[in-house]
PDB file of C-alpha atoms in Angstrom:
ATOM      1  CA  UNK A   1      51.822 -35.655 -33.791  1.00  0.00           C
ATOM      2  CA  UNK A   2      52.112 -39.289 -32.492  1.00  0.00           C
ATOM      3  CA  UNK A   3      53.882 -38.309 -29.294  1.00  0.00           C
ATOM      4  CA  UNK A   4      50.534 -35.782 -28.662  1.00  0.00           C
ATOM      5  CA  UNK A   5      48.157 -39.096 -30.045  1.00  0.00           C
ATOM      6  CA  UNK A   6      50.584 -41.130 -27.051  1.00  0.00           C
ATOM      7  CA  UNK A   7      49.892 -38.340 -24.012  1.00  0.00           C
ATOM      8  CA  UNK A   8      46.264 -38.158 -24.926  1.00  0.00           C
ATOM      9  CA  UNK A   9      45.483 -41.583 -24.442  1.00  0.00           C
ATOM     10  CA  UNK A  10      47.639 -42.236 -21.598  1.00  0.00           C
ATOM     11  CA  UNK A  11      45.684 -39.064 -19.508  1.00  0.00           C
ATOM     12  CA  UNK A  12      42.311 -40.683 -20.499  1.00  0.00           C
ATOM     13  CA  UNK A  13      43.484 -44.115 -19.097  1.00  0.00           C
ATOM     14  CA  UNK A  14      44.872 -42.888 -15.855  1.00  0.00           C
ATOM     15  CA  UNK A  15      41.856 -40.141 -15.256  1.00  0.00           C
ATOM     16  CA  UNK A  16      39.334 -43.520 -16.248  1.00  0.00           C
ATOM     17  CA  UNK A  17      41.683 -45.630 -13.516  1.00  0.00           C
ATOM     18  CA  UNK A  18      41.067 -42.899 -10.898  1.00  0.00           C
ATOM     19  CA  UNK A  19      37.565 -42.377 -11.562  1.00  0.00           C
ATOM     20  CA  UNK A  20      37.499 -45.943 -11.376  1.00  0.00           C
ATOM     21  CA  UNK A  21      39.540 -46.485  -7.878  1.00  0.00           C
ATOM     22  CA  UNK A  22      37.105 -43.176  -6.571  1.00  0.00           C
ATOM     23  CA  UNK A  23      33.789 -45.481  -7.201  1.00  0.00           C
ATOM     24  CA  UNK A  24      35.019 -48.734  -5.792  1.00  0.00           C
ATOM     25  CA  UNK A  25      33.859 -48.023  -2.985  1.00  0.00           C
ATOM     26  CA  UNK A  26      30.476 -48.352  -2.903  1.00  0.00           C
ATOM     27  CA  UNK A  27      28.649 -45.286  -1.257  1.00  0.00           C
ATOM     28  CA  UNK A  28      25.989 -45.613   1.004  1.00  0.00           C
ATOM     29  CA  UNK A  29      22.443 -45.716  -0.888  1.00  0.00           C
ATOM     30  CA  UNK A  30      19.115 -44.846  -0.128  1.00  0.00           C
ATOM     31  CA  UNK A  31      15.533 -46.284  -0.047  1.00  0.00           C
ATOM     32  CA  UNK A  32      11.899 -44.762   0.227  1.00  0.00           C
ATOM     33  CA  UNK A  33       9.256 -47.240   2.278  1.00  0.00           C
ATOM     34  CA  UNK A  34       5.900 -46.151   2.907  1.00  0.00           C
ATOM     35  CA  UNK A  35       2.479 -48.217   3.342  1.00  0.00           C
ATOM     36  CA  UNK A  36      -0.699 -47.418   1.419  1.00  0.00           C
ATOM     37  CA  UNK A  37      -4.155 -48.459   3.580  1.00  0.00           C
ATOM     38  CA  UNK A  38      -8.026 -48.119   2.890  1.00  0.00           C
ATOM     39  CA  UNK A  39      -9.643 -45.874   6.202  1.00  0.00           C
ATOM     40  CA  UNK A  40     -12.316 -46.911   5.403  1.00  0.00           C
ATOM     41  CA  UNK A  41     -14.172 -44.908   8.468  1.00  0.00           C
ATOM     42  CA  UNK A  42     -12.529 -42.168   7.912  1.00  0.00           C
ATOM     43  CA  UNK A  43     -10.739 -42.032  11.655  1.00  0.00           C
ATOM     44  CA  UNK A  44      -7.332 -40.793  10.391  1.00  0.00           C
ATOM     45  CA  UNK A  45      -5.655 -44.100  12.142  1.00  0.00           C
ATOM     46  CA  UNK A  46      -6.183 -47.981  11.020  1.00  0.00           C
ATOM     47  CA  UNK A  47      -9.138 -49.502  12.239  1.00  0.00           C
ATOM     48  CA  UNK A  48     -10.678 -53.116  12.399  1.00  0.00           C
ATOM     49  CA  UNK A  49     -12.178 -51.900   9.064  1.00  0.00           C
ATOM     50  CA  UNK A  50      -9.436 -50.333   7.503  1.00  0.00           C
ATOM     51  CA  UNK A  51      -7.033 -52.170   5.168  1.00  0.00           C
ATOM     52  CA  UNK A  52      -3.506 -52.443   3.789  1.00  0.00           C
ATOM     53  CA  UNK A  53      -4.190 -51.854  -0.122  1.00  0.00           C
ATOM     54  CA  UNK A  54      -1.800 -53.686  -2.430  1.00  0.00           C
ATOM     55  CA  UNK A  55      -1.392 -52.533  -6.332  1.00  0.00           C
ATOM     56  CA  UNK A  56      -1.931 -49.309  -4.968  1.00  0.00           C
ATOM     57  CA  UNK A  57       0.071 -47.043  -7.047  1.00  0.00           C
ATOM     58  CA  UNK A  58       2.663 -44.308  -5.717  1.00  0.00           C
ATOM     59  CA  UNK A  59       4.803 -41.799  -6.845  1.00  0.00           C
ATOM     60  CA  UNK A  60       8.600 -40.585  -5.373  1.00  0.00           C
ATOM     61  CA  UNK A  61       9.966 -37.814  -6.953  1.00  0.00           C
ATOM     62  CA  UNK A  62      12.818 -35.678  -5.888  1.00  0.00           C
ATOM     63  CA  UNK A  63      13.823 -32.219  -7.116  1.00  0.00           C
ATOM     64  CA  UNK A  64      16.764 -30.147  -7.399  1.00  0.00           C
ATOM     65  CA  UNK A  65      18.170 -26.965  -5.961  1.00  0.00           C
ATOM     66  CA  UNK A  66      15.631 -24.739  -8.562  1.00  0.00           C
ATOM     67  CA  UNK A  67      12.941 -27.027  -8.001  1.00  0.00           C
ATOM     68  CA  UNK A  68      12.618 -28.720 -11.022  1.00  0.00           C
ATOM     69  CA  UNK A  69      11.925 -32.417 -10.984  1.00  0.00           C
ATOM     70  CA  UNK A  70      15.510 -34.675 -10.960  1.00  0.00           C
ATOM     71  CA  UNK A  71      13.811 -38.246 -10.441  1.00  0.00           C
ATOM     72  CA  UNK A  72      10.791 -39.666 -10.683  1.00  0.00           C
ATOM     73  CA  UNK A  73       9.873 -43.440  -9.948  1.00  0.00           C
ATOM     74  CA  UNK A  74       6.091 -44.760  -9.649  1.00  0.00           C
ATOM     75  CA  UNK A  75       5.820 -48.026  -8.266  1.00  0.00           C
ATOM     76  CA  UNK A  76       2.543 -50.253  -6.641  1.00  0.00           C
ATOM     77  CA  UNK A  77       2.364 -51.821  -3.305  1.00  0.00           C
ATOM     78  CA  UNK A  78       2.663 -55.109  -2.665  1.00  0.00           C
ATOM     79  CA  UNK A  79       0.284 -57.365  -1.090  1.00  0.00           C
ATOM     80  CA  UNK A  80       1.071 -55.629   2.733  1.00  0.00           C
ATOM     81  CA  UNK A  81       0.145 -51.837   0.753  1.00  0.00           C
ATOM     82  CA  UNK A  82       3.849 -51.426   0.929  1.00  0.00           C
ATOM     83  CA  UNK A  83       6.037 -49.945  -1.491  1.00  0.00           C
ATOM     84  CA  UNK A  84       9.723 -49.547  -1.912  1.00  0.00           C
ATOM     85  CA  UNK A  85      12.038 -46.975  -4.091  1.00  0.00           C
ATOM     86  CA  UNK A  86      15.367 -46.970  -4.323  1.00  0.00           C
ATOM     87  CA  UNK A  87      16.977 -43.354  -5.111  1.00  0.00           C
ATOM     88  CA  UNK A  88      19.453 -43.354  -7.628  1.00  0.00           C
ATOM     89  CA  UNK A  89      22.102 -41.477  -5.539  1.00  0.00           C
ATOM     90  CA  UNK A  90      24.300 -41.978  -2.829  1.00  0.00           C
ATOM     91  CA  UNK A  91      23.044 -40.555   0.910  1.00  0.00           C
ATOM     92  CA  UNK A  92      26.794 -39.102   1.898  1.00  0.00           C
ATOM     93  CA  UNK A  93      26.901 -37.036  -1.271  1.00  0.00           C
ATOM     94  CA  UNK A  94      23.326 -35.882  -1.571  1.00  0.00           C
ATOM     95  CA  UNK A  95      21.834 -35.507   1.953  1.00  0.00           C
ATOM     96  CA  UNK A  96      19.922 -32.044   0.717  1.00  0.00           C
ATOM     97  CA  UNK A  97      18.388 -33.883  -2.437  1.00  0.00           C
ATOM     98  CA  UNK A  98      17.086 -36.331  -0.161  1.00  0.00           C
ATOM     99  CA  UNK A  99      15.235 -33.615   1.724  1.00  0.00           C
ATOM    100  CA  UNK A 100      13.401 -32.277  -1.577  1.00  0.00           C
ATOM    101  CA  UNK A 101      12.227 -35.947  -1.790  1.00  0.00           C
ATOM    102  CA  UNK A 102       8.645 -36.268  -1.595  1.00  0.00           C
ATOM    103  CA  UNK A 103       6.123 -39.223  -1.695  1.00  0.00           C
ATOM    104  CA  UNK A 104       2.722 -38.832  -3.819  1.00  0.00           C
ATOM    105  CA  UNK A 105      -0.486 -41.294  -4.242  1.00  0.00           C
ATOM    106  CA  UNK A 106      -1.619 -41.627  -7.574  1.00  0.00           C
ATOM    107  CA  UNK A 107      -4.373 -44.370  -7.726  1.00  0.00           C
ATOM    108  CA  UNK A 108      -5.723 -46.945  -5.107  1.00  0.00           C
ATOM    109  CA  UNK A 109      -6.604 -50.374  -6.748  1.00  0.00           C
ATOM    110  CA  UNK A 110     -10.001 -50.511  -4.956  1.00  0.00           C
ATOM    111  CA  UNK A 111     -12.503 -48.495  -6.858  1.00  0.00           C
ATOM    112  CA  UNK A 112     -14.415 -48.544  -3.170  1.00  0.00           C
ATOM    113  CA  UNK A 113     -11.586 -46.283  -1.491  1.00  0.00           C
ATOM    114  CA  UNK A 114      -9.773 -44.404  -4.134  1.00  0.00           C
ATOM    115  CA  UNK A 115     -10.386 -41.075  -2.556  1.00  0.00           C
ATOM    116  CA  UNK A 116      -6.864 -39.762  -1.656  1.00  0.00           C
ATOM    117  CA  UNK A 117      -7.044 -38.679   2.341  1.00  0.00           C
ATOM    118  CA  UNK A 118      -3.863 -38.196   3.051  1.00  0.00           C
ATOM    119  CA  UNK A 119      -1.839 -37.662  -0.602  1.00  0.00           C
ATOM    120  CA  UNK A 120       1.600 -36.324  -0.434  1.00  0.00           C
ATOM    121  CA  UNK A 121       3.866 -36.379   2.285  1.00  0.00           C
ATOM    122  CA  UNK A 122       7.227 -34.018   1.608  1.00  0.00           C
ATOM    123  CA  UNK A 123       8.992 -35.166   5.550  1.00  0.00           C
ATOM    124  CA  UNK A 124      10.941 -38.336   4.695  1.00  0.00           C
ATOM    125  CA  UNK A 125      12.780 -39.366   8.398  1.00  0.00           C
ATOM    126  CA  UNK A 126      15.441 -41.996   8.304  1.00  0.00           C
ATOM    127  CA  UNK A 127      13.974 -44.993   9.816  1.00  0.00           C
ATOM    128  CA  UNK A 128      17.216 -47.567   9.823  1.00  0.00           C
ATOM    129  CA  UNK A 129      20.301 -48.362   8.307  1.00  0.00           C
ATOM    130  CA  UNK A 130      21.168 -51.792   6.946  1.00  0.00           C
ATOM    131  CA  UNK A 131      24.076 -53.262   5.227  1.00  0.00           C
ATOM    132  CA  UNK A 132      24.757 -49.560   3.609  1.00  0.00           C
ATOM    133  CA  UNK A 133      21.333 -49.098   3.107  1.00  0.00           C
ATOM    134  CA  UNK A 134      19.471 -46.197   4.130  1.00  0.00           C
ATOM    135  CA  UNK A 135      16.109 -46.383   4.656  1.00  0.00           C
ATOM    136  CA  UNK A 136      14.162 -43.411   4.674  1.00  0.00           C
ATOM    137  CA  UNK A 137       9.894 -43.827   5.739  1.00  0.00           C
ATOM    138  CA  UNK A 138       7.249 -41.210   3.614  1.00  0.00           C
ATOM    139  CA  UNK A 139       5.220 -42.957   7.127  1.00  0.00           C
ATOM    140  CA  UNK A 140       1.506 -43.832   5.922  1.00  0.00           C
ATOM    141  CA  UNK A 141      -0.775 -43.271   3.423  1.00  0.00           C
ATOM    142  CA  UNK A 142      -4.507 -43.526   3.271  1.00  0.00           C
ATOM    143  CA  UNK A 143      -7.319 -43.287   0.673  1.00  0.00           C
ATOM    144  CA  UNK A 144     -11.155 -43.862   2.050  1.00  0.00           C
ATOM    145  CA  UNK A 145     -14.587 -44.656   0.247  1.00  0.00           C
ATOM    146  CA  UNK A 146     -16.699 -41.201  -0.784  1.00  0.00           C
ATOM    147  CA  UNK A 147     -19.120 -42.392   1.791  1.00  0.00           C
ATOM    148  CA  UNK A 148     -18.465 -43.811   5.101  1.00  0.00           C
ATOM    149  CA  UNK A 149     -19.868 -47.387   5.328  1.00  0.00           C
ATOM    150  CA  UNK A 150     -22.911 -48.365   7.977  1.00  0.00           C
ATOM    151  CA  UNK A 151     -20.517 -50.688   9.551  1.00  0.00           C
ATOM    152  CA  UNK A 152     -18.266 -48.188  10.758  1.00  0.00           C
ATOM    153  CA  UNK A 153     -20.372 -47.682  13.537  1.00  0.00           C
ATOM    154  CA  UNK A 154     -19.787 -51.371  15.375  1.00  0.00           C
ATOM    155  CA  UNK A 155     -17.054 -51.065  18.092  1.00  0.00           C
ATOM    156  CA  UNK A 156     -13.460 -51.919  16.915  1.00  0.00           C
ATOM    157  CA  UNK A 157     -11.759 -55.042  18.072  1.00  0.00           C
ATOM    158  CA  UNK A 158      -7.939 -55.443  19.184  1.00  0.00           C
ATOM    159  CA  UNK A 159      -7.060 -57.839  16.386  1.00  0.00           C
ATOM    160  CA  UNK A 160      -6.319 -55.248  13.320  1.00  0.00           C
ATOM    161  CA  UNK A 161      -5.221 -52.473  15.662  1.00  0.00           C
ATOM    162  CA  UNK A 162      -2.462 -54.808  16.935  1.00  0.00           C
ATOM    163  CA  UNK A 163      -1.911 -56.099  13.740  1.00  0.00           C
ATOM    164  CA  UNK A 164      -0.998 -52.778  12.482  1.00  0.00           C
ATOM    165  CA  UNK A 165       1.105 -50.905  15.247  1.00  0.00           C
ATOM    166  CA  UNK A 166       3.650 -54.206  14.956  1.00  0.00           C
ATOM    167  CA  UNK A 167       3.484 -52.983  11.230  1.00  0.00           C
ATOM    168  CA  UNK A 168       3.742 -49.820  11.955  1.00  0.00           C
ATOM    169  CA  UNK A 169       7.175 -50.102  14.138  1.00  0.00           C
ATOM    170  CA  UNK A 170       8.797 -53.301  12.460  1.00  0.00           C
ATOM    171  CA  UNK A 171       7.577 -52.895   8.828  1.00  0.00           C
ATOM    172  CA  UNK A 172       9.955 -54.778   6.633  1.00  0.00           C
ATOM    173  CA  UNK A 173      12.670 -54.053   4.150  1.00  0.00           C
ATOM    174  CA  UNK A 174      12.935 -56.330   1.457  1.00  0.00           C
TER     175      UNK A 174
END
């Protein structure tokens, strides 16, 4: 009996040591970005009226092979209406659960545009890599008033819209 006791624990240290030398190195991870904005004149595109929302708050959840949810993570935007989620698996071993990813509104923080226009968005696209990281943009989502304002009819200005596409193509991972 003690020589079975002695080869027992010396096959759970060496399969723990190899499990251990397979995870040292560290496997590329994955992040969800996305930006949460007000339209408010309901033109499907930011305007001089429209704007980012922050405590806006978001949903990603990813599901597996059956469809049945595997991870869930709400989170709020900051104060740019951006939001961040990192996945809890690596991108190299999971590439397909990635793809069953998708990104869901749940509630704007402005009672005044808390309709959800634009609510779920199941195409992430891999924006950048950095450092390991993989980021991954859900793109943009928008909720609008349940009326369009008066003052959506005064001519835009250059200002917000420029303000937005640098956003829009250099948005920032934190």
């Amino acid at each position: 009996m003690p020589w079975f006791f002695i080869i027992f624990l010396l096959s759970c240290t060496f399969h723990n040591l190899s499990a251990e030398a397979g995870h040292g190195k560290k496997l590329p991870s994955a992040v969800v970005v996305g930006t949460v904005y007000c339209d408010t004149c309901f033109q499907q595109d930011f305007s001089r009226n429209s704007h980012f929302i922050p405590g806006a708050s978001v949903a990603v959840e990813c599901r597996d092979e059956k469809s049945r949810p595997s991870f869930r993570e709400e989170v709020k935007t900051d104060e740019h209406g951006e939001f961040e989620v990192h996945l809890p698996f690596s991108v190299t071993k999971h590439v397909k659960k990635i793809k069953r990813c998708s990104v869901k509104l749940l509630k704007s923080s402005e009672p005044n545009c808390a309709v959800a226009s634009s609510a779920t968005s199941s195409a992430l696209h891999l924006k950048s890599r950095k450092q390991g990281t993989h980021i991954f943009s859900a793109g943009f989502f928008t909720f609008k008033p349940e009326k369009q304002p008066i003052l959506c009819n005064q001519k835009p200005t250059i200002e917000n819209s420029r303000e937005f596409s640098s956003r829009k193509n250099f948005s920032s991972f934190h």
